PDB file of N, CA and C in Angstrom:
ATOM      1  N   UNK P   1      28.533 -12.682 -12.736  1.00  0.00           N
ATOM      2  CA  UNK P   1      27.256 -12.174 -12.330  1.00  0.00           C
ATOM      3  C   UNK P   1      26.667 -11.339 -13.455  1.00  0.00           C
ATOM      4  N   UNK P   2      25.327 -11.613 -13.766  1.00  0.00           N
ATOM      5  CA  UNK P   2      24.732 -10.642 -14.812  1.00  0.00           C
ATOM      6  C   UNK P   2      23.714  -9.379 -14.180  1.00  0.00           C
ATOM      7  N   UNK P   3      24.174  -8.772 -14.644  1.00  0.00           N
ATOM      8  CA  UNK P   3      23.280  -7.143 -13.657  1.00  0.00           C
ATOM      9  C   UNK P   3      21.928  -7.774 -14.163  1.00  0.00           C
ATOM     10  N   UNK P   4      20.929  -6.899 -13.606  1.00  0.00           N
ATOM     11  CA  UNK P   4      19.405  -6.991 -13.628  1.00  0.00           C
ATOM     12  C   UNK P   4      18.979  -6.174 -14.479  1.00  0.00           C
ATOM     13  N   UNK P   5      19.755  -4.999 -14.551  1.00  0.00           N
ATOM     14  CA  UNK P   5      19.325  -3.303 -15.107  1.00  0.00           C
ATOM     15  C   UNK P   5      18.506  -2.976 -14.448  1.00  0.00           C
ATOM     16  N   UNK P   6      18.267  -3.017 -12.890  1.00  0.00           N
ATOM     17  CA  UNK P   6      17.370  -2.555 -12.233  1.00  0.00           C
ATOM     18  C   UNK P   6      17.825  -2.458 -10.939  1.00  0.00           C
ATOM     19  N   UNK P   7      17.725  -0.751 -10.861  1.00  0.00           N
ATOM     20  CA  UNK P   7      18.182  -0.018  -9.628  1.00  0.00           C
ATOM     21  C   UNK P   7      16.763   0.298  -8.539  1.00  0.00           C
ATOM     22  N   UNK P   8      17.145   0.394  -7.587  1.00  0.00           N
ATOM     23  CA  UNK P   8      16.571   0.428  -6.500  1.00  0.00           C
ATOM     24  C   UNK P   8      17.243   1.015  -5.074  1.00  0.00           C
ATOM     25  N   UNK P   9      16.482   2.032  -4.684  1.00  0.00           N
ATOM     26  CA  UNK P   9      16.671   3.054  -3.300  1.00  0.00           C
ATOM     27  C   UNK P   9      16.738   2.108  -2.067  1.00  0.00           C
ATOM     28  N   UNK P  10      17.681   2.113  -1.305  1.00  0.00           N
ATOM     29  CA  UNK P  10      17.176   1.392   0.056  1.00  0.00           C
ATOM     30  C   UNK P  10      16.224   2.356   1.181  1.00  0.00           C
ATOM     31  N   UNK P  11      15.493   2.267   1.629  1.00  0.00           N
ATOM     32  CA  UNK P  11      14.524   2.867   2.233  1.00  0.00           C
ATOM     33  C   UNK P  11      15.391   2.757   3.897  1.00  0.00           C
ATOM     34  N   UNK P  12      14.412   3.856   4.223  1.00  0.00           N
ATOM     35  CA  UNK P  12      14.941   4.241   5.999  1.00  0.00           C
ATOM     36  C   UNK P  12      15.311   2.675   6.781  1.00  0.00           C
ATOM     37  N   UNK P  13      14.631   1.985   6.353  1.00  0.00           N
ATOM     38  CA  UNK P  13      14.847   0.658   7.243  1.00  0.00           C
ATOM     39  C   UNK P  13      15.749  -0.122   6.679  1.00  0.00           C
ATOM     40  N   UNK P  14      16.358   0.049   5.792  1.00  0.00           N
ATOM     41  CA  UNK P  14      17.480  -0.278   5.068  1.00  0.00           C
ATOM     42  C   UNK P  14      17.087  -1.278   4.252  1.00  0.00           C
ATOM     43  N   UNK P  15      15.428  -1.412   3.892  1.00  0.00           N
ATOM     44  CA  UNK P  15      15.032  -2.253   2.967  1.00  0.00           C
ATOM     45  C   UNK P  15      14.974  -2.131   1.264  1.00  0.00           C
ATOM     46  N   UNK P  16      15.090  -2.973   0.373  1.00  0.00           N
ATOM     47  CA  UNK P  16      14.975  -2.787  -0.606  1.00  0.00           C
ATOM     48  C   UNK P  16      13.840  -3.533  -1.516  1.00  0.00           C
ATOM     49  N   UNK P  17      13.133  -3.513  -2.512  1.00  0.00           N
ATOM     50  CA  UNK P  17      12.193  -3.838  -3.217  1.00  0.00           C
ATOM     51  C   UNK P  17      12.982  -4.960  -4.086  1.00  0.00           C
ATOM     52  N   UNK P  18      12.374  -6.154  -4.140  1.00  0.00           N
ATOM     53  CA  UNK P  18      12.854  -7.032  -5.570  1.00  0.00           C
ATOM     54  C   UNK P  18      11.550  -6.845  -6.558  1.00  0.00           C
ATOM     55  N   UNK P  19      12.391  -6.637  -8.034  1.00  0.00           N
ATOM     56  CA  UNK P  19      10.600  -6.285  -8.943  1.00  0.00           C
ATOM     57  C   UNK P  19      10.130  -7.621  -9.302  1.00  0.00           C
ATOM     58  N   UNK P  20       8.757  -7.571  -9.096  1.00  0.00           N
ATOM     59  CA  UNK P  20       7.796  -8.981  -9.226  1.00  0.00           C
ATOM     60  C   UNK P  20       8.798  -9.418 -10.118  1.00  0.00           C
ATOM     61  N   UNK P  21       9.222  -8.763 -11.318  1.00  0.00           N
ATOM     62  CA  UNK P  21       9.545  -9.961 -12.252  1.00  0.00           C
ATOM     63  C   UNK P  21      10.838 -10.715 -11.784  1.00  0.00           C
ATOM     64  N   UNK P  22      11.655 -10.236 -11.036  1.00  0.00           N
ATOM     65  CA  UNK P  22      12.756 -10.918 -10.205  1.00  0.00           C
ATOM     66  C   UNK P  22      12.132 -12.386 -10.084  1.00  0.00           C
ATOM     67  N   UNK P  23      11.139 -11.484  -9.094  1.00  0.00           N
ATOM     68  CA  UNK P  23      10.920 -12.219  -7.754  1.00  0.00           C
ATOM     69  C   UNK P  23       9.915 -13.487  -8.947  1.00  0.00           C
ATOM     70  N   UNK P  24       9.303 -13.360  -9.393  1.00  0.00           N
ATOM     71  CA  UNK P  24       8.661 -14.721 -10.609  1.00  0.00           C
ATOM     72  C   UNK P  24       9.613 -15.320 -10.941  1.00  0.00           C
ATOM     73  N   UNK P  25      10.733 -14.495 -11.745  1.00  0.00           N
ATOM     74  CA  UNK P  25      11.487 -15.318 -12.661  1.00  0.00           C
ATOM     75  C   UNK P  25      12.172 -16.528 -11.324  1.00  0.00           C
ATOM     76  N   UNK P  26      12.291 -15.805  -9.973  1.00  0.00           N
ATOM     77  CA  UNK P  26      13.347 -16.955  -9.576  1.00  0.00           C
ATOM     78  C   UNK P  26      12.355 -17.789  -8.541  1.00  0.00           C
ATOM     79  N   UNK P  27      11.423 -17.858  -8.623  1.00  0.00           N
ATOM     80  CA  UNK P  27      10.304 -18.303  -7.779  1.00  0.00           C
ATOM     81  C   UNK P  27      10.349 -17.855  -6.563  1.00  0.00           C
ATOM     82  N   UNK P  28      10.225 -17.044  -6.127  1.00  0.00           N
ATOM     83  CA  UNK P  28      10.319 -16.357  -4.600  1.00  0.00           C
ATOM     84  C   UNK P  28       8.843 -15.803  -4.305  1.00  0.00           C
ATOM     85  N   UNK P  29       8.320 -16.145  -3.055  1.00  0.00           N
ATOM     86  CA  UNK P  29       7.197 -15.704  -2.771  1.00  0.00           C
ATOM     87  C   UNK P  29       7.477 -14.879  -1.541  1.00  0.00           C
ATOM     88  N   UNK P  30       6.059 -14.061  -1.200  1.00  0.00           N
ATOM     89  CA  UNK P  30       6.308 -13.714  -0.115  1.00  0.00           C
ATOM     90  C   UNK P  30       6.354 -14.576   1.147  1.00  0.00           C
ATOM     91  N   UNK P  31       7.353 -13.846   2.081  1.00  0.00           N
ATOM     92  CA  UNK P  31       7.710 -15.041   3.256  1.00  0.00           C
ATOM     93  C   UNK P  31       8.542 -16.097   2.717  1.00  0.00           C
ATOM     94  N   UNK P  32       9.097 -16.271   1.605  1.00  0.00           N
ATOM     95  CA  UNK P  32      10.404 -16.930   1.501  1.00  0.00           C
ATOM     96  C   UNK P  32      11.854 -15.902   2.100  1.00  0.00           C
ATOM     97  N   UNK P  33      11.724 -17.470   3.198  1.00  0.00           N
ATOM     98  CA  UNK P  33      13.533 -17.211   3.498  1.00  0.00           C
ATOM     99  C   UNK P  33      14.636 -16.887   2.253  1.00  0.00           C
ATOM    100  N   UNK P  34      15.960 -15.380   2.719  1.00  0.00           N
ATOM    101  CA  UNK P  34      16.957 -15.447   1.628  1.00  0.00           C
ATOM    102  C   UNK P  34      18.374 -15.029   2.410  1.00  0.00           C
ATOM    103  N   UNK P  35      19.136 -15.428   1.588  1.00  0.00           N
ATOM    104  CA  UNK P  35      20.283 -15.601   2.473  1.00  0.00           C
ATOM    105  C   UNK P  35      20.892 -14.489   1.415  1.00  0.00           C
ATOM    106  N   UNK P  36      21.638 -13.736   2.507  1.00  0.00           N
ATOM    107  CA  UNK P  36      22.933 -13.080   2.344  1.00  0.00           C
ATOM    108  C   UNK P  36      24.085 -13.075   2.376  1.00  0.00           C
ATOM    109  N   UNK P  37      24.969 -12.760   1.250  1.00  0.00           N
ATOM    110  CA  UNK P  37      26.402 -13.202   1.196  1.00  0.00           C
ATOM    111  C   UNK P  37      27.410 -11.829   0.603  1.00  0.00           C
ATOM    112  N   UNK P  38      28.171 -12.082   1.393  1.00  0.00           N
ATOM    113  CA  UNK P  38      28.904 -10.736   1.022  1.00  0.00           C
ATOM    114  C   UNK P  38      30.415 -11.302   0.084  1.00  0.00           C
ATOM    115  N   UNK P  39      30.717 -11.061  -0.666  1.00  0.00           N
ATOM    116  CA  UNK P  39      31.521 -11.429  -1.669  1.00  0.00           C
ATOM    117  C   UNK P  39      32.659  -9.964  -1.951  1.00  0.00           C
ATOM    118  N   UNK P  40      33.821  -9.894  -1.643  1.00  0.00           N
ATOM    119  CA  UNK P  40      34.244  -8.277  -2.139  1.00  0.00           C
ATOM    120  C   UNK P  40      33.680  -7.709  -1.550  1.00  0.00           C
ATOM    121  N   UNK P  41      33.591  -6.732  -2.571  1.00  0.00           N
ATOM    122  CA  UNK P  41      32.719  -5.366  -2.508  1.00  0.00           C
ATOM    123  C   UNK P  41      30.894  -6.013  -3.071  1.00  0.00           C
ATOM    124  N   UNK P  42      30.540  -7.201  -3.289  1.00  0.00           N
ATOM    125  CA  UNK P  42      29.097  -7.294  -3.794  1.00  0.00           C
ATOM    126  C   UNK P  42      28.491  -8.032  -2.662  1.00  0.00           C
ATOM    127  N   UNK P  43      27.166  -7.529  -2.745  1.00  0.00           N
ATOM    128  CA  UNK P  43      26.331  -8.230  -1.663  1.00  0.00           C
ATOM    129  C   UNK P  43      25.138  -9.138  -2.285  1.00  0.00           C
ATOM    130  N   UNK P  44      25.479  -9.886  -2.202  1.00  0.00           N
ATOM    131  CA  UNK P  44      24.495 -11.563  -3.126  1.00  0.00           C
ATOM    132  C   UNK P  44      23.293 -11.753  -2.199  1.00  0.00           C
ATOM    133  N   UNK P  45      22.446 -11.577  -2.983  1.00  0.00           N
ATOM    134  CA  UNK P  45      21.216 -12.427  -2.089  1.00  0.00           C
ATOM    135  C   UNK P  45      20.750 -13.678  -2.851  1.00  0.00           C
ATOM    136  N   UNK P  46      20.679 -14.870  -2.403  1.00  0.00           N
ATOM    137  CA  UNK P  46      20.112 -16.170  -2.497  1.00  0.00           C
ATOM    138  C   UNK P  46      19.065 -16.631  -1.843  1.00  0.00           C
ATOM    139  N   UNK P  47      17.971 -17.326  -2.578  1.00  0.00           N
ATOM    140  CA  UNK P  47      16.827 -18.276  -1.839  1.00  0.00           C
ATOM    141  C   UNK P  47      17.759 -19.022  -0.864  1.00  0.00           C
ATOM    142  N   UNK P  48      16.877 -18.918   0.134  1.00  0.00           N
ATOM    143  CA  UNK P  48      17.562 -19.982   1.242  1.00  0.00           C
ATOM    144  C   UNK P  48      17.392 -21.412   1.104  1.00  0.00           C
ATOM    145  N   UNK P  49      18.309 -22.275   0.617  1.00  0.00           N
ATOM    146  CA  UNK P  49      18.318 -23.686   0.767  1.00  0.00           C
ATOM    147  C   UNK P  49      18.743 -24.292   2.180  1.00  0.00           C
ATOM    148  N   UNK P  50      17.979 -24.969   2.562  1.00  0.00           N
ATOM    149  CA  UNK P  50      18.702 -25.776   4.216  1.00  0.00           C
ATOM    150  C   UNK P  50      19.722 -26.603   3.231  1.00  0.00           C
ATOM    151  N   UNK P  51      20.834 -26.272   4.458  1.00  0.00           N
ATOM    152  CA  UNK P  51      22.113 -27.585   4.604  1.00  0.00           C
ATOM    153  C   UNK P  51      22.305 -28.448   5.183  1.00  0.00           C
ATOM    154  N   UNK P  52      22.908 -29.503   5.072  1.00  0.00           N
ATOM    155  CA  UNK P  52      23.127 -30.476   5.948  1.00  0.00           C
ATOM    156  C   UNK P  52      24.013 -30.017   7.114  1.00  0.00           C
ATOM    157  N   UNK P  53      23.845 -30.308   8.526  1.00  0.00           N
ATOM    158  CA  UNK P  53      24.665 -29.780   9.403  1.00  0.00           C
ATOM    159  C   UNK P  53      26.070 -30.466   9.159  1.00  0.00           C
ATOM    160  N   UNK P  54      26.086 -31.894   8.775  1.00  0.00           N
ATOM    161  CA  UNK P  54      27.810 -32.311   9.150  1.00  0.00           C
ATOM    162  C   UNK P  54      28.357 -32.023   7.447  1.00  0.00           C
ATOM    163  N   UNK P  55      27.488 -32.371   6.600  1.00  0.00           N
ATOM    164  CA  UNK P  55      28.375 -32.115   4.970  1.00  0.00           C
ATOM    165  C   UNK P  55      28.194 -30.731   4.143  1.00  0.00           C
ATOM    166  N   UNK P  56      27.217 -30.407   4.662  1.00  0.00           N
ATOM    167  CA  UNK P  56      26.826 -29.170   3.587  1.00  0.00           C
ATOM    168  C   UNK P  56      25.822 -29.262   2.786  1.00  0.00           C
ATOM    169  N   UNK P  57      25.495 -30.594   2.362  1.00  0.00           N
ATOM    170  CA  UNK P  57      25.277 -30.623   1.078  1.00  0.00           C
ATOM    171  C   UNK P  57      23.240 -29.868   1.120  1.00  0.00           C
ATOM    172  N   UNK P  58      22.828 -30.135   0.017  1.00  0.00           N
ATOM    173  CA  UNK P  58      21.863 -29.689  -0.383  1.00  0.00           C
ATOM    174  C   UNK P  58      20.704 -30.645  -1.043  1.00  0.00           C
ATOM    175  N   UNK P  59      20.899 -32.009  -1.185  1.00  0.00           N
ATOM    176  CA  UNK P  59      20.425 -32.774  -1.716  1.00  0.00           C
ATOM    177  C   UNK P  59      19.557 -33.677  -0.747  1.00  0.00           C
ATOM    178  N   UNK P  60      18.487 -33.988  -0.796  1.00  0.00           N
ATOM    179  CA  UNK P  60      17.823 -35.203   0.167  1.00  0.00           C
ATOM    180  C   UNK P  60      17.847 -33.931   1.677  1.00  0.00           C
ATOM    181  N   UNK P  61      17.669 -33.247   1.911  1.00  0.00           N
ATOM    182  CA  UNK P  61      17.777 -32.677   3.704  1.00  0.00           C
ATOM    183  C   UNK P  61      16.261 -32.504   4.077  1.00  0.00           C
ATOM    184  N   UNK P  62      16.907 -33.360   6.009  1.00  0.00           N
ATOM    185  CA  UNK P  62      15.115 -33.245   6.221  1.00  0.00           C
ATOM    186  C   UNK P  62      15.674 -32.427   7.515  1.00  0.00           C
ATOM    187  N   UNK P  63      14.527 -32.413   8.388  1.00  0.00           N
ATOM    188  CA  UNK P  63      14.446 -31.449   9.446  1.00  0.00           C
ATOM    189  C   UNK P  63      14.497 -32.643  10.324  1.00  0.00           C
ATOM    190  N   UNK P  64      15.578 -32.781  11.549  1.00  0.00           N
ATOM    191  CA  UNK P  64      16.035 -33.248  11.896  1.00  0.00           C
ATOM    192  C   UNK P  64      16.187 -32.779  13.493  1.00  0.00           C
ATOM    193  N   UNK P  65      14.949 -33.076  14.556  1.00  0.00           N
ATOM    194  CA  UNK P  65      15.512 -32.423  15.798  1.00  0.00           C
ATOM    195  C   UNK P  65      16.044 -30.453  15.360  1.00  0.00           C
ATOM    196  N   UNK P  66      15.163 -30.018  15.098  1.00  0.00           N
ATOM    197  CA  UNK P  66      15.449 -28.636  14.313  1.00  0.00           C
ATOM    198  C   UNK P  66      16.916 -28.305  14.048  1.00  0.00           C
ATOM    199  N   UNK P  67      16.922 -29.378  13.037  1.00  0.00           N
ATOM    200  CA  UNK P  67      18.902 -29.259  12.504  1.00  0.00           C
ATOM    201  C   UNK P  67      18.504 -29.955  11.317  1.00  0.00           C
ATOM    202  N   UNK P  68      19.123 -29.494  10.302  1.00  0.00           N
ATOM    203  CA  UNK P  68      18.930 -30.342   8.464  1.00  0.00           C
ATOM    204  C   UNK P  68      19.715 -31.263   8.685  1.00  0.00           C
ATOM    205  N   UNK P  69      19.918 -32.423   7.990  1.00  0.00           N
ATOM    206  CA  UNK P  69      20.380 -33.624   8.055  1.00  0.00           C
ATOM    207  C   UNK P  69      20.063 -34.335   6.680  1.00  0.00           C
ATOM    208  N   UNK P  70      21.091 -34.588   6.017  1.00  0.00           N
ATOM    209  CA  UNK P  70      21.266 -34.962   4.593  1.00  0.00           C
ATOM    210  C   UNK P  70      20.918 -36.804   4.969  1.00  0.00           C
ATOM    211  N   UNK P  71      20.097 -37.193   3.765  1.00  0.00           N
ATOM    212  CA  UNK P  71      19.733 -38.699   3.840  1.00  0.00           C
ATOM    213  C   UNK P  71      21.232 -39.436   3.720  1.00  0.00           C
ATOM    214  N   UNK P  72      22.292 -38.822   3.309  1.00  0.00           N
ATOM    215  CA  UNK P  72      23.423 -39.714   2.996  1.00  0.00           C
ATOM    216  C   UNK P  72      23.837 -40.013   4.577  1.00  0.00           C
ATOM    217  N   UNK P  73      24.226 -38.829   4.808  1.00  0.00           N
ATOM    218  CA  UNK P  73      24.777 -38.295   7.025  1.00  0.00           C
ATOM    219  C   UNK P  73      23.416 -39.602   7.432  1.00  0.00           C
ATOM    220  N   UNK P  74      22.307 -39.536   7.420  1.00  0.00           N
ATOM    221  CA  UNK P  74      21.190 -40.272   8.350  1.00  0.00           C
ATOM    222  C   UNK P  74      21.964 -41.388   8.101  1.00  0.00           C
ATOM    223  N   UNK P  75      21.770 -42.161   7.039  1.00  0.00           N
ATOM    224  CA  UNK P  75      21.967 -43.629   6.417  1.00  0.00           C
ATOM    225  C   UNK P  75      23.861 -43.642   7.370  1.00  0.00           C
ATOM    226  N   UNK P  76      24.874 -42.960   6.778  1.00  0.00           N
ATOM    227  CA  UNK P  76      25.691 -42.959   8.156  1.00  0.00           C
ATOM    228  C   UNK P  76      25.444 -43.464   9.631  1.00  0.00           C
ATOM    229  N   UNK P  77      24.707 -41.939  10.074  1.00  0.00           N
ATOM    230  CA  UNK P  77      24.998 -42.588  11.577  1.00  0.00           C
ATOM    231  C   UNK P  77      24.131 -43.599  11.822  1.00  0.00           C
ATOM    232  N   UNK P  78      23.171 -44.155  11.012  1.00  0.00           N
ATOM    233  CA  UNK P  78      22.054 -45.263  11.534  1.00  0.00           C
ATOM    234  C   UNK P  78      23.146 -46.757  11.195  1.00  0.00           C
ATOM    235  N   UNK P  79      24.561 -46.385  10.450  1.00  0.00           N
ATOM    236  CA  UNK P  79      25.214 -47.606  10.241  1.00  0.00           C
ATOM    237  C   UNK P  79      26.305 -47.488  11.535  1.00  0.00           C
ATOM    238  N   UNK P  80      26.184 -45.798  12.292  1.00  0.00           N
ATOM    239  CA  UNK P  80      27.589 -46.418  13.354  1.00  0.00           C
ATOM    240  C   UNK P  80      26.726 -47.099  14.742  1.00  0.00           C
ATOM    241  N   UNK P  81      25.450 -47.043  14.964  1.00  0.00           N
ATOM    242  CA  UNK P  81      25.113 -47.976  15.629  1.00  0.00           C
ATOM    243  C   UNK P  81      25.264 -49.498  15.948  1.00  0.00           C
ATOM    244  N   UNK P  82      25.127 -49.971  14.406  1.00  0.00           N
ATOM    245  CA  UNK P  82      25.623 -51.285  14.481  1.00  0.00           C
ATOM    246  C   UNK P  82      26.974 -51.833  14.972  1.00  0.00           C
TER     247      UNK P  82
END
């Protein structure tokens, strides 16, 4: 992990500020979803990518009956029909 060099107060609501230039450099707008991950002692925040519900993966996912669903999983179960 590479530090930022940039500290920041968490406020009464336990919120914290990302500085525009973060937030540019990694394309984050406002109202983008971010996911939290606790690692150790570090707390990771990531843009939220949807997953596929049965593989994980991250590639090809559509919205699916409000569940992600990877084009590989679709092309699957549209073959256990046959």
């Amino acid at each position: 992990m590479k530090p930022a060099g940039v500290v920041r107060k968490v406020d009464q609501l336990g919120r914290i500020v990302l500085p525009k230039s973060l937030r540019k450099r990694y394309l984050m707008n406002e109202g983008d979803p971010v996911e939290i991950f606790v690692q150790g002692d570090h707390i990771i925040l990531e843009r939220y990518r949807p997953k596929c519900v049965f593989c994980g993966s991250m590639v090809e996912v559509v919205d699916f009956k409000e569940r992600y669903v990877c084009e590989a999983c679709m092309t699957e179960m549209n073959l256990l029909k046959n």
